[in-house]
Amino acid sequence: MAGGGFDDFDVERFQERVDARITAVERLQTTLSSLVGRARDEDGLVGVEVSARGLSELELHPKAMRLSSGELAERIKETMRAASDDLYQQMNRVMADALGEEGDQSRFLDDPEAVLAQVKEAESAFDRTAEDVLGELDRISRRLGL
């Protein structure tokens, strides 16, 4: 875009990049929906699998029935959390691979200020882009006498 205009804008190249991004996002969605988080408690009495749709498998070893109901419930909950963490880590790796550093969402877990900073940065970039586009449209209107 020499001189701030649209004269050098390559529509075909832009469309190719958009199409490639859409294809990458579709692949990412397919991959994410196929992931399964797995965990087993330390004694091997409780096994859990979770997917993006929730709990997909709960396996209780016959010896698990010897536990009190409260202890069994606690083990199931802990194992569910571990399986969910496993799924989250897998999703995060896939997103980071597909989207680069911006896809790595784990950085926001310990730093909510980073989320706010990124939102403000995106808002600022959007405002600058909107101003540029409106300025260019104004210039075009004046040139066309509208």
Tab-separated table of C-alpha atoms in Angstrom, residues 7-74:
chain	number	residue	atom	x	y	z
A	7	ASP	CA	-3.409	1.001	-5.315
A	8	ASP	CA	-0.984	-1.807	-4.449
A	9	PHE	CA	-3.502	-3.923	-2.565
A	10	ASP	CA	-3.435	-7.478	-3.934
A	11	VAL	CA	-6.995	-8.784	-3.560
A	12	GLU	CA	-6.104	-12.291	-4.756
A	13	ARG	CA	-3.239	-12.590	-2.264
A	14	PHE	CA	-5.517	-11.317	0.493
A	15	GLN	CA	-8.197	-13.864	-0.458
A	16	GLU	CA	-5.613	-16.675	-0.472
A	17	ARG	CA	-4.512	-15.716	3.044
A	18	VAL	CA	-8.120	-15.567	4.239
A	19	ASP	CA	-8.869	-18.984	2.696
A	20	ALA	CA	-5.735	-20.484	4.265
A	21	ARG	CA	-6.711	-19.081	7.684
A	22	ILE	CA	-10.253	-20.463	7.388
A	23	THR	CA	-8.875	-23.902	6.452
A	24	ALA	CA	-6.472	-23.787	9.419
A	25	VAL	CA	-9.287	-22.863	11.813
A	26	GLU	CA	-11.486	-25.674	10.469
A	27	ARG	CA	-8.628	-28.150	11.011
A	28	LEU	CA	-8.083	-26.750	14.484
A	29	GLN	CA	-11.765	-27.213	15.357
A	30	THR	CA	-11.679	-30.820	14.149
A	31	THR	CA	-8.518	-31.553	16.115
A	32	LEU	CA	-9.795	-29.892	19.283
A	33	SER	CA	-13.067	-31.818	19.176
A	34	SER	CA	-11.177	-35.125	18.899
A	35	LEU	CA	-8.954	-34.623	21.962
A	36	VAL	CA	-9.490	-36.701	25.110
A	37	GLY	CA	-8.076	-35.929	28.540
A	38	ARG	CA	-7.235	-38.958	30.636
A	39	ALA	CA	-6.342	-39.516	34.270
A	40	ARG	CA	-6.160	-42.328	36.786
A	41	ASP	CA	-5.885	-42.020	40.553
A	42	GLU	CA	-2.628	-43.092	42.193
A	43	ASP	CA	-3.995	-46.510	43.227
A	44	GLY	CA	-5.511	-47.228	39.817
A	45	LEU	CA	-9.003	-47.516	41.285
A	46	VAL	CA	-10.574	-44.642	39.347
A	47	GLY	CA	-10.045	-43.846	35.668
A	48	VAL	CA	-11.619	-40.908	33.854
A	49	GLU	CA	-11.756	-39.640	30.273
A	50	VAL	CA	-13.121	-36.226	29.342
A	51	SER	CA	-13.601	-34.574	25.985
A	52	ALA	CA	-14.852	-31.185	24.878
A	53	ARG	CA	-18.350	-32.588	25.415
A	54	GLY	CA	-17.673	-33.525	29.059
A	55	LEU	CA	-17.241	-36.847	30.824
A	56	SER	CA	-16.887	-39.623	28.265
A	57	GLU	CA	-15.637	-42.507	30.423
A	58	LEU	CA	-15.633	-43.366	34.129
A	59	GLU	CA	-13.952	-46.595	35.127
A	60	LEU	CA	-14.147	-47.918	38.681
A	61	HIS	CA	-12.010	-50.884	39.687
A	62	PRO	CA	-13.975	-53.410	41.785
A	63	LYS	CA	-11.701	-52.590	44.747
A	64	ALA	CA	-12.967	-49.006	44.594
A	65	MET	CA	-16.232	-50.268	46.084
A	66	ARG	CA	-14.388	-50.940	49.334
A	67	LEU	CA	-13.829	-47.209	49.791
A	68	SER	CA	-16.309	-45.119	51.766
A	69	SER	CA	-18.762	-43.202	49.583
A	70	GLY	CA	-17.110	-39.913	50.585
A	71	GLU	CA	-13.605	-41.164	49.738
A	72	LEU	CA	-14.777	-42.602	46.426
A	73	ALA	CA	-16.543	-39.346	45.548
A	74	GLU	CA	-13.392	-37.375	46.386
